[in-house]
Structures are given as C-alpha cells and as structure tokens.
Coordinates of C-alpha atoms and ligand atoms in Angstrom, one line a residue:
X1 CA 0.0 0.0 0.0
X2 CA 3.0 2.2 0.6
X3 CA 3.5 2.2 -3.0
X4 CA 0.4 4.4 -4.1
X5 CA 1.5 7.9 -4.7
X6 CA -1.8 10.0 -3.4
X7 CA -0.8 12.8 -1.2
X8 CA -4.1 14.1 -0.4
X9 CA -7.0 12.1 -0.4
X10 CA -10.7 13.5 -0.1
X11 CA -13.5 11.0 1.1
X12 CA -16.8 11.7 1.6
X13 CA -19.4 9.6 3.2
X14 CA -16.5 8.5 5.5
X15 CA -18.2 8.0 8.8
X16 CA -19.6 4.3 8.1
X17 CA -19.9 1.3 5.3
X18 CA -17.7 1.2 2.4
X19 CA -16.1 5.1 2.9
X20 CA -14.9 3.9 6.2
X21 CA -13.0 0.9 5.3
X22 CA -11.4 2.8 2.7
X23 CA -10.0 5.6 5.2
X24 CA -8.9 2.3 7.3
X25 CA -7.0 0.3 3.9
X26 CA -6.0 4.6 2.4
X27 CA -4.6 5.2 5.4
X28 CA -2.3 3.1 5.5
X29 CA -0.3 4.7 2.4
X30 CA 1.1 7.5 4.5
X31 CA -1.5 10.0 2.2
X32 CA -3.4 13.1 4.3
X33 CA -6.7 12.0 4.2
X34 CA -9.7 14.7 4.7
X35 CA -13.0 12.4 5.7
X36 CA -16.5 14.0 5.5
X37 CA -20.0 13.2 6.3
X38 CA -22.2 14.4 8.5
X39 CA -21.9 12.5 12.1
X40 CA -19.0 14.7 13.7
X41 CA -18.6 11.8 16.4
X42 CA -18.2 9.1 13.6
X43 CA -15.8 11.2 11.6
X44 CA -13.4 11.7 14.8
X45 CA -13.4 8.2 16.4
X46 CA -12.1 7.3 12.8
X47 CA -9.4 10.0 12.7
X48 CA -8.5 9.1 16.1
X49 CA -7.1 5.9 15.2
X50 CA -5.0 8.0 12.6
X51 CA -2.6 10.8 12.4
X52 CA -2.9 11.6 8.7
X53 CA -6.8 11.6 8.9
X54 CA -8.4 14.6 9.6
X55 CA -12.1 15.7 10.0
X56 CA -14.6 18.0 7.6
X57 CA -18.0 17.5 8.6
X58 CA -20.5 18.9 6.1
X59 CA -23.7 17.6 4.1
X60 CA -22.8 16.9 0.4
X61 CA -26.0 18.7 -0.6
X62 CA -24.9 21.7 0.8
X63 CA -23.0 23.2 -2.2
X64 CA -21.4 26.4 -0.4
X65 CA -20.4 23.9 2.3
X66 CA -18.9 21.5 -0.2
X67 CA -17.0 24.9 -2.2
X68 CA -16.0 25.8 1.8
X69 CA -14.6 22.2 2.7
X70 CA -12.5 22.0 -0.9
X71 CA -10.9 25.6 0.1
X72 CA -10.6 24.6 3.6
X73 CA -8.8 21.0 3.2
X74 CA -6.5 22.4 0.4
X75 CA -5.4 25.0 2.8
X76 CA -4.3 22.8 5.4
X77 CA -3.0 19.6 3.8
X78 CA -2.6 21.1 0.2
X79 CA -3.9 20.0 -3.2
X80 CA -6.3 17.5 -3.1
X81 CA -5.0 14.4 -5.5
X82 CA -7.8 12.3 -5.5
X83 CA -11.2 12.6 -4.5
X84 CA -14.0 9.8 -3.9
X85 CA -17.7 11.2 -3.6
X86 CA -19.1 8.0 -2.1
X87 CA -21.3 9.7 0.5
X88 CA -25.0 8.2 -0.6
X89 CA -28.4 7.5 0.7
X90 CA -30.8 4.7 -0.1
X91 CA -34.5 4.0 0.4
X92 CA -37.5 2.1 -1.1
X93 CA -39.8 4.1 -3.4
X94 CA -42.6 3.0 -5.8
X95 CA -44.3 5.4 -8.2
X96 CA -47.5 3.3 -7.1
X97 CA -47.4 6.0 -4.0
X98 CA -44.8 8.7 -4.8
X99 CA -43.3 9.9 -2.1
X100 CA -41.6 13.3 -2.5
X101 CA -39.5 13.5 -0.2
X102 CA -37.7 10.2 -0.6
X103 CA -36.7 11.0 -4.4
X104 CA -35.4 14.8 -3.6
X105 CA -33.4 13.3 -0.6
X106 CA -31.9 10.6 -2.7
X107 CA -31.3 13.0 -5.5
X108 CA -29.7 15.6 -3.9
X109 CA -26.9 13.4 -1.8
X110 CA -26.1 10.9 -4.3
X111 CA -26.7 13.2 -7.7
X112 CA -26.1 16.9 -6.5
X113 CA -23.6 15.5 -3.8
X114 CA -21.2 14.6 -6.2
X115 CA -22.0 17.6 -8.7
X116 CA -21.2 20.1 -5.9
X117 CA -18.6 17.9 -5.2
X118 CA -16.9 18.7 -8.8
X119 CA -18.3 22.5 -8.8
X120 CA -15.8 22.5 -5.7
X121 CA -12.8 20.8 -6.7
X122 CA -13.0 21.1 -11.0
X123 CA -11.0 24.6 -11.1
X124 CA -8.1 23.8 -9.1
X125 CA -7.7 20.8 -10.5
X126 CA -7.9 22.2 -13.7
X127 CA -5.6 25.1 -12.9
X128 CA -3.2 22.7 -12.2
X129 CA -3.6 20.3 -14.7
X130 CA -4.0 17.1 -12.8
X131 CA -5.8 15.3 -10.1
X132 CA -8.5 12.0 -9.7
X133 CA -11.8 12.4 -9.5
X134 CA -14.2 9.5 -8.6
X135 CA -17.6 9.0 -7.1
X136 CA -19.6 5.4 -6.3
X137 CA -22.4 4.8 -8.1
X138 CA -23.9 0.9 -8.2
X139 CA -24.5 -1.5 -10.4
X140 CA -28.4 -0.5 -9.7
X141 CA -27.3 2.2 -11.9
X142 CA -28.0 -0.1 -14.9
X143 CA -31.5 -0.9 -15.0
X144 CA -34.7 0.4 -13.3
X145 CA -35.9 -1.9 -10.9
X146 CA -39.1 -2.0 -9.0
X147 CA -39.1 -0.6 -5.3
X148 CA -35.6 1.0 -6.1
X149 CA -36.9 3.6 -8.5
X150 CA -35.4 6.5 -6.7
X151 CA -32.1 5.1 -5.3
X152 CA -31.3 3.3 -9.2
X153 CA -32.2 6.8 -10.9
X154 CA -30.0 8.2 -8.7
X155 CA -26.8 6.1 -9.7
X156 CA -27.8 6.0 -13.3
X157 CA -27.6 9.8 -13.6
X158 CA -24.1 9.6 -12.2
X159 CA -23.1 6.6 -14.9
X160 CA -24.3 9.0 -17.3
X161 CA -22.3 12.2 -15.4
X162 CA -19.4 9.8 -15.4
X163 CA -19.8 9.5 -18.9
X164 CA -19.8 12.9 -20.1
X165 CA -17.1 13.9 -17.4
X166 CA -14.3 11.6 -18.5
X167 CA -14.2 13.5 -22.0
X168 CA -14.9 16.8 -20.9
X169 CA -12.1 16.8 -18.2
X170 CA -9.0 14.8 -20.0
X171 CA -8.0 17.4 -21.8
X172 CA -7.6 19.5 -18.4
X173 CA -5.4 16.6 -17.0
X174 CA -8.4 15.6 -14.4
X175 CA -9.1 11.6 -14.5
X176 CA -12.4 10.5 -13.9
X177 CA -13.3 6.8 -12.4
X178 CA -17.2 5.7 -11.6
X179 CA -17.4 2.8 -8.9
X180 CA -19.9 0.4 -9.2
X181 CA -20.4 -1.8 -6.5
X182 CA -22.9 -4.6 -6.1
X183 CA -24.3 -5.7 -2.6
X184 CA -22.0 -4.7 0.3
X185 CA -22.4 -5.8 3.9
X186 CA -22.9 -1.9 5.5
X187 CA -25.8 -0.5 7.4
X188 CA -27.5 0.6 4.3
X189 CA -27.5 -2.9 3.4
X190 CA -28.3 -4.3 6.9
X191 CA -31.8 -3.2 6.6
X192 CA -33.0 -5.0 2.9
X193 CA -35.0 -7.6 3.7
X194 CA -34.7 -9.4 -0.1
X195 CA -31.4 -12.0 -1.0
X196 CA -28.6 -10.0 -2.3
X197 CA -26.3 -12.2 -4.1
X198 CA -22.9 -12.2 -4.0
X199 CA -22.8 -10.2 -1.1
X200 CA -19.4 -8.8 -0.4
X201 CA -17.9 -7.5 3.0
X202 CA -16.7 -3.9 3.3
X203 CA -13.2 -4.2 3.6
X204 CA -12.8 -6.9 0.1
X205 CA -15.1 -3.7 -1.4
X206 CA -11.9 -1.3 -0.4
X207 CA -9.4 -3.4 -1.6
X208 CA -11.4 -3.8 -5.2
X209 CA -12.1 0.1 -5.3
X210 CA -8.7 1.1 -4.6
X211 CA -6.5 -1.6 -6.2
X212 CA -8.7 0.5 -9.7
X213 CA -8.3 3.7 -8.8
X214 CA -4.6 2.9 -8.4
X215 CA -5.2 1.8 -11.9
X216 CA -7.0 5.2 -13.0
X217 CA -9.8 2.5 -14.3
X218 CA -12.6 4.5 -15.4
X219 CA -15.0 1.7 -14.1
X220 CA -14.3 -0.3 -11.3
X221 CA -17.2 -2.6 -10.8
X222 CA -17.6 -5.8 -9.1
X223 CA -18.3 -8.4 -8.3
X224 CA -17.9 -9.7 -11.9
X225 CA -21.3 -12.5 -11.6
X226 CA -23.9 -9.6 -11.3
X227 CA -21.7 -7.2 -13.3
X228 CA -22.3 -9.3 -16.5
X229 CA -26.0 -9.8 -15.3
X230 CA -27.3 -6.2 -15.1
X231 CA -25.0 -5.6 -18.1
X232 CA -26.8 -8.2 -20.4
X233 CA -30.5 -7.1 -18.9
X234 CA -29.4 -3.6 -20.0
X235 CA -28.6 -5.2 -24.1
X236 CA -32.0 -6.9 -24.0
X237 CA -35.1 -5.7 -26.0
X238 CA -37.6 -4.0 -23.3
X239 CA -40.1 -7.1 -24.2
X240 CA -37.5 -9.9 -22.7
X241 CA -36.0 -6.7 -20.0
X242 CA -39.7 -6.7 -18.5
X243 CA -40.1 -10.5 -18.4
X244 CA -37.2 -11.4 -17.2
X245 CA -37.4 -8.2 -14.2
X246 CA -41.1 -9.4 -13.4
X247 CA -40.7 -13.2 -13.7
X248 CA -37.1 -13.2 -12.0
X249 CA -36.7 -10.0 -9.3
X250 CA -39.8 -8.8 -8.6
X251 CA -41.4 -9.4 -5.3
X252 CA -44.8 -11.7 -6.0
X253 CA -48.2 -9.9 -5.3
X254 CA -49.9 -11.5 -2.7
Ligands
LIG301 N1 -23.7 -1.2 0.4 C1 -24.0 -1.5 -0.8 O1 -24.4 -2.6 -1.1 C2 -23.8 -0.5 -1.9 C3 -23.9 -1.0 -3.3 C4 -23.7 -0.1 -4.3 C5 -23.4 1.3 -4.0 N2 -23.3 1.7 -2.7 C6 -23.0 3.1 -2.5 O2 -21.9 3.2 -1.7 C7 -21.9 4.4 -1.0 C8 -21.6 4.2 0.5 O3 -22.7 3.4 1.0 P1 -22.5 2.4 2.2 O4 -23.1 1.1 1.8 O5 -21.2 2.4 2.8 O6 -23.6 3.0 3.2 P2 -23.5 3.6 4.7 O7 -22.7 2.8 5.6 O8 -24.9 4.0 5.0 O9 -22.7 5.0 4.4 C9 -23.2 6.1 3.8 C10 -22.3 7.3 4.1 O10 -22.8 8.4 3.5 C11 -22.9 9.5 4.4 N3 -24.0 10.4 4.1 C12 -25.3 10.1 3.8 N4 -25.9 11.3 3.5 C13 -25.0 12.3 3.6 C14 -25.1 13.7 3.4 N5 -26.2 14.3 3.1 N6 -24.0 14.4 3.6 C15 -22.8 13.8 3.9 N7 -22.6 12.5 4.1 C16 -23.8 11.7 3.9 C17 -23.1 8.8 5.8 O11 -22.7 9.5 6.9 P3 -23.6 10.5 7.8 O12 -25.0 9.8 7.9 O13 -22.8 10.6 9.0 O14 -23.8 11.7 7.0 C18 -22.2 7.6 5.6 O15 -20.9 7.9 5.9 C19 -23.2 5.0 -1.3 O16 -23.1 6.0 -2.3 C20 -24.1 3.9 -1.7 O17 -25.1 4.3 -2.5 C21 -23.5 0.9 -1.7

C-alpha cells in the first residue's frame, strides 16, 4: 500500500460502510486524508485511530459547504490528489405511491452530492492540470428496478455524469473513475429484507475500489457474476427486460 502515490485524499461519506474501510485500507499509504460526512462523532473516532486523517464534517447537498470544505482542506494539507464522492443514501420508493420527499433526498446526496462535489474541486484541478476524480455509483445504476426507482435513478444519472465527465475533463489533466459496487455488507444494506447475491464484505469492497483507482480504471465494478447480469439485462429488448425483471426479481403480489 506504501506504493500508491496520493498525497491528499478526499472522502466523503466516511463515517460508516464502504467510505470507512477505505480511510482504514487509504490510510495506510502514508496520504493526508480529509474524511466527511455528516456524524461529527463518527468522523473523529475514525481520525483518532490515525494521524494523517483529519475531519470535515459537512452535508454533500450543501453546495457552499462542499465549495467551503475544498478551500478549507487544500489550505491545510494542500492540493487534493484524489477525490471519492461515495457519501449516498438509499431508500424504497414506488411510483404506485410517490413519495416526494424520498426521491429529492436521494437526488440531492447521491446526484447533487457529487456535482457540488466537482463545482468545488474542478478549477483547481484544472488550474493545475492534474488530479482523480471519482464518485460510487452501483451497479443498480443499470437498470430500473421496481421498489428502487429513486435510489437506481439516482446512480444511473451519475453513470451518465461519469460518462460525459471523462471527455470533458481529459484534456484538463483531471481523471475521472465511476465505482460500481454490487451488494455490500454496511448498514445501508443491513436493513434489505430481499437475498442480495454475491454479497461482499466492506473491507474486500476497499481493496477492489482502490487496487482500480490505483489503476486510474474509469470503471471499477464488481463483483464480476452480477456485473455481467445487469449488463446483459441492460442489451435486452424491453419485451424480454420486463419478463425477465417481473418473472425473475420482482417481489410476487400477494
Ligand atoms: N452497500 C452497498 O451494497 C452499496 C452498493 C452499491 C453502491 N453503494 C453506495 O456506496 C456508498 C456508500 O454506502 P454504504 O453502503 O457504505 O452506506 P452507509 O454505511 O450507510 O454509508 C453512507 C455514508 O454516506 C454518508 N452520508 C449520507 N448522507 C449524507 C449527506 N447528506 N452528507 C454527507 N454524508 C452523507 C453517511 O454519513 P452520515 O450519515 O454521517 O452523514 C455515511 O458515511 C453510497 O453511495 C451507496 O449508494 C453501496
């Protein structure tokens, strides 16, 4: 771990889950490492365990406090090298009963989170000419599912961001990578009641995401089994999509 060459890392969504385990495994490298979220008390019993970690708490949907934590960070420890926007929320929603609230919270922390995230970092990387960009997504990101309507639409907006970003920031020496997880053992996947396959612990998560950012992948997804899955449901004609999604993964109607 020694070996990666970050020398100031920014992490949001730090204070549990899969952001945590990656301040534990980033660490490790010797890199400054800025860790946000909102839970002060979650953020500091991490740093304590650390002398390169330091706190920035803030709520990603808070633009001006995003702009205020990028100043702030690059002030202290210098310019941020890589960033990974992973802070997210997830919750069941149906369009059967739209609930408005649950799609604007999930918008703006895992969309605008990571667009305010860029609006705060994009010009000084780009004044400089380099730095790593990177934000998780999910492999739910693919497809529209039922009862994750909100959460997938989410992640598939930031696929597509991903997307347009990579192109539109090479030329100013930024690199962009878009993380895809599957099903990860963290709180926000403590409370699903349905069978996640190929459920993966938090810290084998880290290890995947980091061993491809080291790689400046633009997509590190995993694990491979449901990668190829919501990647072939994505190919199919709508007609097989919808069979296949109500026949296969939807809950039965009682
Ligand atoms: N676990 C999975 O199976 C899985 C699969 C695919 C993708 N993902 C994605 O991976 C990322 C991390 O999720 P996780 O599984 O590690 O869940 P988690 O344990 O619930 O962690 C979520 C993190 O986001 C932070 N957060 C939430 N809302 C925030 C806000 N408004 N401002 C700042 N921080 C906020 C939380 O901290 P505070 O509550 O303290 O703010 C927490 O640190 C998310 O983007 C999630 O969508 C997870």
């Amino acid at each position: 771990m020694k070996s990666l060459k970050w020398n100031v890392i920014w992490i949001t969504g730090a204070s549990s889950g899969i952001g945590r385990e990656l301040v534990n495994q980033l660490a490790a490298t010797g890199a400054n490492i800025a860790i946000s979220a909102r839970s002060q008390d979650k953020l500091q019993s991490l740093a304590d365990e650390f002398a390169n970690v330091r706190t920035y708490p803030l709520d990603v949907s808070d633009a001006n406090a995003m702009a205020e934590c990028a100043t702030h960070i690059e002030a202290n420890l210098g310019p941020i090298d890589l960033a990974i926007f992973n802070a997210g929320v997830s919750a069941a929603s149906t369009t059967a009963k739209p609930a408005a609230e649950t799609f604007r919270t999930i918008i703006e922390t895992n969309y605008l989170g990571v667009t305010n995230g860029l609006s705060a970092i994009v010009p000084s990387m780009s004044n400089r000419g380099s730095g790593h960009i990177s934000w998780v997504g999910s492999l739910g990101g693919y497809n529209g599912l039922p009862g994750a309507g909100a959460y997938n639409a989410s992640k598939a907006a930031l696929v597509s961001l991903a997307e347009a970003s990579k192109l539109e920031l090479a030329p100013k020496g930024i690199d962009i990578t878009i993380i895809n997880p599957g099903f990860v053992r963290t709180p926000m996947t403590d409370k699903n009641k349905f069978p996640m396959p190929f459920l993966l612990e938090p810290d084998t998560a880290a290890r995947k995401i980091i061993t491809g950012l080291a790689a400046k992948k633009y997509e590190v997804n995993f694990p491979k089994p449901l990668v190829w899955f919501v990647k072939f449901l994505r190919l199919m004609p709508y007609p097989f999509f919808f069979w296949i999604v109500k026949n296969g993964l939807m809950p039965k109607q009682k």
